Coordinates of C-alpha atoms in Angstrom, one line a residue:
X1 CA 32.6 -76.1 9.7
X2 CA 32.4 -72.8 7.8
X3 CA 35.3 -70.6 8.5
X4 CA 33.1 -67.7 9.5
X5 CA 34.3 -64.4 10.8
X6 CA 36.9 -64.1 13.7
X7 CA 37.9 -61.0 15.6
X8 CA 40.6 -61.7 18.2
X9 CA 39.2 -64.8 20.0
X10 CA 35.6 -64.3 19.0
X11 CA 34.0 -66.3 16.1
X12 CA 30.8 -65.9 14.1
X13 CA 29.9 -68.3 11.4
X14 CA 27.8 -71.3 10.2
X15 CA 28.0 -74.7 11.7
X16 CA 26.8 -77.5 9.3
X17 CA 24.5 -80.1 10.8
X18 CA 22.6 -82.8 8.9
X19 CA 20.7 -81.0 6.1
X20 CA 21.1 -77.5 7.4
X21 CA 23.6 -75.0 9.0
X22 CA 23.3 -73.1 12.3
X23 CA 24.3 -69.5 12.8
X24 CA 26.7 -69.5 15.8
X25 CA 28.5 -66.7 17.8
X26 CA 31.2 -67.6 20.2
X27 CA 33.0 -64.9 22.2
X28 CA 36.0 -67.3 22.6
X29 CA 36.8 -66.0 26.1
X30 CA 38.7 -68.3 28.5
X31 CA 36.1 -68.2 31.3
X32 CA 33.3 -70.7 32.1
X33 CA 31.5 -71.6 28.8
X34 CA 27.8 -70.7 28.7
X35 CA 25.5 -71.8 25.9
X36 CA 22.2 -70.0 25.4
X37 CA 19.2 -71.9 24.1
X38 CA 16.4 -69.8 22.5
X39 CA 12.6 -69.8 22.8
X40 CA 10.6 -71.7 20.2
X41 CA 10.8 -69.2 17.4
X42 CA 13.3 -66.7 18.9
X43 CA 16.9 -65.9 17.9
X44 CA 20.2 -65.4 19.7
X45 CA 19.8 -61.6 19.9
X46 CA 17.4 -61.9 22.9
X47 CA 20.4 -62.8 25.1
X48 CA 22.4 -59.6 24.7
X49 CA 21.4 -58.1 28.1
X50 CA 22.2 -61.3 30.0
X51 CA 25.6 -61.6 28.3
X52 CA 26.4 -57.9 28.9
X53 CA 25.6 -58.3 32.6
X54 CA 27.8 -61.4 33.0
X55 CA 30.6 -59.6 31.0
X56 CA 33.7 -60.9 29.4
X57 CA 34.8 -63.2 32.1
X58 CA 32.7 -66.0 30.5
X59 CA 32.7 -67.7 27.2
X60 CA 29.3 -66.9 25.6
X61 CA 28.0 -69.1 22.9
X62 CA 24.7 -68.3 21.2
X63 CA 23.1 -69.8 18.1
X64 CA 19.9 -69.7 16.0
X65 CA 17.9 -73.0 15.8
X66 CA 16.9 -74.4 12.5
X67 CA 15.0 -71.8 10.4
X68 CA 15.3 -69.3 13.1
X69 CA 17.4 -66.1 12.9
X70 CA 20.1 -66.6 10.3
X71 CA 20.1 -70.4 10.4
X72 CA 19.0 -72.3 7.3
X73 CA 15.9 -74.3 6.8
X74 CA 15.7 -78.0 7.4
X75 CA 13.4 -81.0 6.8
X76 CA 13.5 -81.8 10.5
X77 CA 12.2 -79.3 13.1
X78 CA 11.6 -81.9 15.8
X79 CA 12.5 -81.5 19.4
X80 CA 15.0 -84.3 19.2
X81 CA 16.8 -82.5 16.3
X82 CA 17.1 -79.4 18.6
X83 CA 18.6 -81.5 21.4
X84 CA 21.1 -83.1 19.0
X85 CA 22.1 -79.6 17.8
X86 CA 23.3 -78.6 21.2
X87 CA 26.0 -81.3 21.1
X88 CA 26.9 -80.4 17.5
X89 CA 27.5 -76.7 18.3
X90 CA 29.5 -77.6 21.4
X91 CA 31.7 -80.1 19.5
X92 CA 32.2 -77.6 16.6
X93 CA 33.4 -75.0 19.1
X94 CA 35.5 -77.4 21.1
X95 CA 33.6 -76.7 24.3
X96 CA 33.1 -79.1 27.2
X97 CA 31.1 -78.8 30.5
X98 CA 29.1 -75.7 29.7
X99 CA 26.3 -74.1 31.7
X100 CA 23.1 -74.4 29.6
X101 CA 20.8 -71.4 29.9
X102 CA 17.5 -71.9 28.2
X103 CA 14.4 -69.7 27.9
X104 CA 11.0 -71.3 27.3
X105 CA 11.5 -74.0 24.6
X106 CA 15.2 -73.7 25.2
X107 CA 14.7 -74.5 28.9
X108 CA 13.2 -77.8 27.9
X109 CA 16.0 -78.5 25.5
X110 CA 18.6 -77.7 28.2
X111 CA 17.2 -79.9 30.9
X112 CA 16.8 -82.8 28.4
X113 CA 20.4 -82.4 27.2
X114 CA 21.8 -82.2 30.7
X115 CA 19.8 -85.2 31.8
X116 CA 21.2 -87.3 29.0
X117 CA 24.7 -85.9 29.3
X118 CA 25.4 -85.3 33.0
X119 CA 29.2 -85.5 32.7
X120 CA 29.2 -83.0 29.9
X121 CA 27.2 -80.3 31.6
X122 CA 28.2 -78.0 34.4
X123 CA 24.6 -77.0 35.2
X124 CA 21.4 -75.6 33.8
X125 CA 19.5 -72.3 34.2
X126 CA 15.9 -72.8 32.9
X127 CA 14.2 -69.5 32.4
X128 CA 10.4 -69.7 32.7
X129 CA 10.1 -73.0 30.9
X130 CA 10.3 -76.8 31.3
X131 CA 7.5 -76.9 33.9
X132 CA 5.6 -80.2 34.0
X133 CA 2.3 -79.6 32.4
X134 CA -0.2 -81.5 30.2
X135 CA -2.1 -78.8 28.2
X136 CA -4.1 -81.2 26.1
X137 CA -5.3 -83.4 28.9
X138 CA -6.7 -80.4 30.7
X139 CA -9.1 -79.7 27.8
X140 CA -8.3 -76.0 27.6
X141 CA -6.9 -76.4 24.1
X142 CA -6.7 -79.2 21.6
X143 CA -4.1 -79.9 18.9
X144 CA -6.5 -78.7 16.3
X145 CA -7.0 -75.5 18.2
X146 CA -3.2 -74.9 18.0
X147 CA -3.1 -75.6 14.3
X148 CA -6.0 -73.2 13.7
X149 CA -4.3 -70.5 15.8
X150 CA -1.1 -70.6 13.8
X151 CA -2.9 -70.7 10.5
X152 CA -4.8 -67.5 11.5
X153 CA -1.5 -65.9 12.6
X154 CA 0.5 -66.7 9.4
X155 CA 0.0 -63.2 7.9
X156 CA 2.0 -61.8 10.8
X157 CA 5.0 -64.1 10.4
X158 CA 7.1 -61.8 8.2
X159 CA 6.9 -59.0 10.7
X160 CA 7.3 -61.3 13.7
X161 CA 10.5 -62.8 12.1
X162 CA 12.1 -59.4 12.1
X163 CA 11.4 -59.1 15.8
X164 CA 12.8 -62.6 16.5
X165 CA 9.3 -64.0 17.3
X166 CA 8.8 -66.3 14.3
X167 CA 10.7 -68.8 12.2
X168 CA 11.0 -69.3 8.5
X169 CA 8.4 -72.0 8.7
X170 CA 4.8 -72.4 7.5
X171 CA 1.9 -71.9 9.9
X172 CA 1.5 -75.6 10.1
X173 CA 5.2 -76.1 10.9
X174 CA 5.0 -73.5 13.7
X175 CA 2.0 -75.3 15.1
X176 CA 3.6 -78.7 15.1
X177 CA 6.7 -77.4 17.0
X178 CA 4.3 -76.0 19.6
X179 CA 2.2 -79.2 19.8
X180 CA 5.3 -81.4 20.2
X181 CA 6.6 -79.1 22.9
X182 CA 3.4 -79.5 24.9
X183 CA 3.7 -83.3 24.5
X184 CA 7.3 -83.2 25.7
X185 CA 6.6 -81.1 28.8
X186 CA 3.7 -83.4 29.7
X187 CA 6.2 -86.2 30.2
X188 CA 9.1 -84.1 31.6
X189 CA 9.0 -85.0 35.3
X190 CA 11.2 -88.1 35.0
X191 CA 13.7 -86.0 33.1
X192 CA 13.8 -83.4 35.9
X193 CA 14.0 -86.1 38.6
X194 CA 17.1 -87.5 36.7
X195 CA 19.1 -84.3 36.8
X196 CA 22.3 -84.7 38.8
X197 CA 23.9 -81.3 37.9
X198 CA 23.0 -78.0 39.7
X199 CA 19.8 -76.4 38.3
X200 CA 18.7 -72.9 39.2
X201 CA 15.3 -71.8 37.9
X202 CA 14.3 -68.3 37.1
X203 CA 10.5 -68.1 37.3
X204 CA 8.5 -65.3 35.7
X205 CA 5.1 -64.0 36.5
X206 CA 1.9 -63.3 34.4
X207 CA 0.9 -64.7 31.1
X208 CA 2.1 -64.3 27.5
X209 CA 0.9 -64.6 24.0
X210 CA -0.9 -68.0 23.8
X211 CA -0.8 -68.6 27.6
X212 CA -3.2 -67.0 30.0
X213 CA -1.8 -65.8 33.4
X214 CA -3.9 -68.3 35.4
X215 CA -2.8 -71.2 33.3
X216 CA 0.8 -70.3 33.4
X217 CA 0.7 -70.0 37.2
X218 CA -0.6 -73.6 37.3
X219 CA 2.4 -74.6 35.2
X220 CA 4.8 -72.9 37.5
X221 CA 3.2 -74.4 40.6
X222 CA 3.9 -77.8 39.1
X223 CA 7.5 -77.3 39.8
X224 CA 7.0 -77.6 43.5
X225 CA 6.9 -81.4 43.8
X226 CA 10.0 -81.6 41.6
X227 CA 11.9 -79.3 43.9
X228 CA 10.9 -81.5 46.9
X229 CA 12.2 -84.6 45.2
X230 CA 15.4 -83.4 43.6
X231 CA 17.9 -81.5 45.8
X232 CA 19.9 -80.5 42.8
X233 CA 17.1 -78.2 41.7
X234 CA 16.3 -74.8 43.2
X235 CA 14.5 -71.6 42.3
X236 CA 17.1 -68.9 42.1
X237 CA 14.6 -66.1 41.6
X238 CA 10.9 -65.4 41.0
X239 CA 10.7 -62.2 39.0
X240 CA 8.0 -59.6 38.2
X241 CA 8.4 -59.8 34.4
X242 CA 6.0 -61.9 32.3
X243 CA 7.2 -64.8 30.1
X244 CA 7.8 -62.7 27.0
X245 CA 9.7 -59.9 28.8
X246 CA 11.8 -61.8 31.2
X247 CA 15.0 -61.7 29.2
X248 CA 14.8 -58.0 28.6
X249 CA 13.5 -56.9 32.0
X250 CA 15.0 -59.4 34.5
X251 CA 18.3 -60.2 32.8
X252 CA 20.2 -59.5 36.1
X253 CA 18.3 -62.3 37.8
X254 CA 19.2 -64.7 35.0
X255 CA 22.9 -63.6 35.1
X256 CA 22.9 -64.2 38.9
X257 CA 21.5 -67.7 38.4
X258 CA 24.3 -68.4 36.0
X259 CA 26.8 -67.3 38.7
X260 CA 25.1 -69.5 41.3
X261 CA 25.4 -72.6 39.0
X262 CA 29.0 -71.8 38.2
X263 CA 29.8 -71.6 41.9
X264 CA 28.1 -74.9 42.8
X265 CA 29.1 -76.7 39.6
X266 CA 32.8 -75.8 40.0
X267 CA 32.8 -77.0 43.5
X268 CA 31.4 -80.4 42.5
X269 CA 34.1 -81.2 39.9

């Protein structure tokens, strides 16, 4: 692991994994560890308000996924690579039993990792993501539609990267990440049913870029049967912010969901 930069107990540096390296920040505090998992093309900066609300009594670990933020490019941008990276970052920082907080794509990564590693996770806070939904079977959009959309948008990637809304990928690579995500969430119900750790959802409202409000409400409604089947899963809050703004506008609700998971998870040890 690269030595990075350390101030008191905090650490910022690069963690090597496979053919790449991930930019990681670890506050190093002695409290409950929380690892934050980003949206598809986002970076770790989006979590600053949630982290500030929780404060220094927690150990906050953020990182940029492959080719996002300050992390390096890779030959593998698959969902499975992203799930593997969670364990690599935790091992590199010597962290066990974290709370996984994931927004959008990161919510899907978080529930998958916790489902596969129930004894290594304290709990999960999915933020407006990981809803069971099969986009392509509904006929509202095809895989080729997604590819065409991202090819049309490629001119905007340099600006979007500076805002933490795009990766250092080609338009086709962006599209394939999105296509694979839709395929993963189409089959996510057994993963959610298998969760044995406390899960507290934060559900947003309205639409976002690439997702109409009505369609996203259908996705969120699909969580209902999962809640009925698995008592470990609850909705902590349904907030007014839309999908894109939930981290900046409703950070307090996310921080409160983390506190709920910590209280329940600590009691189950």
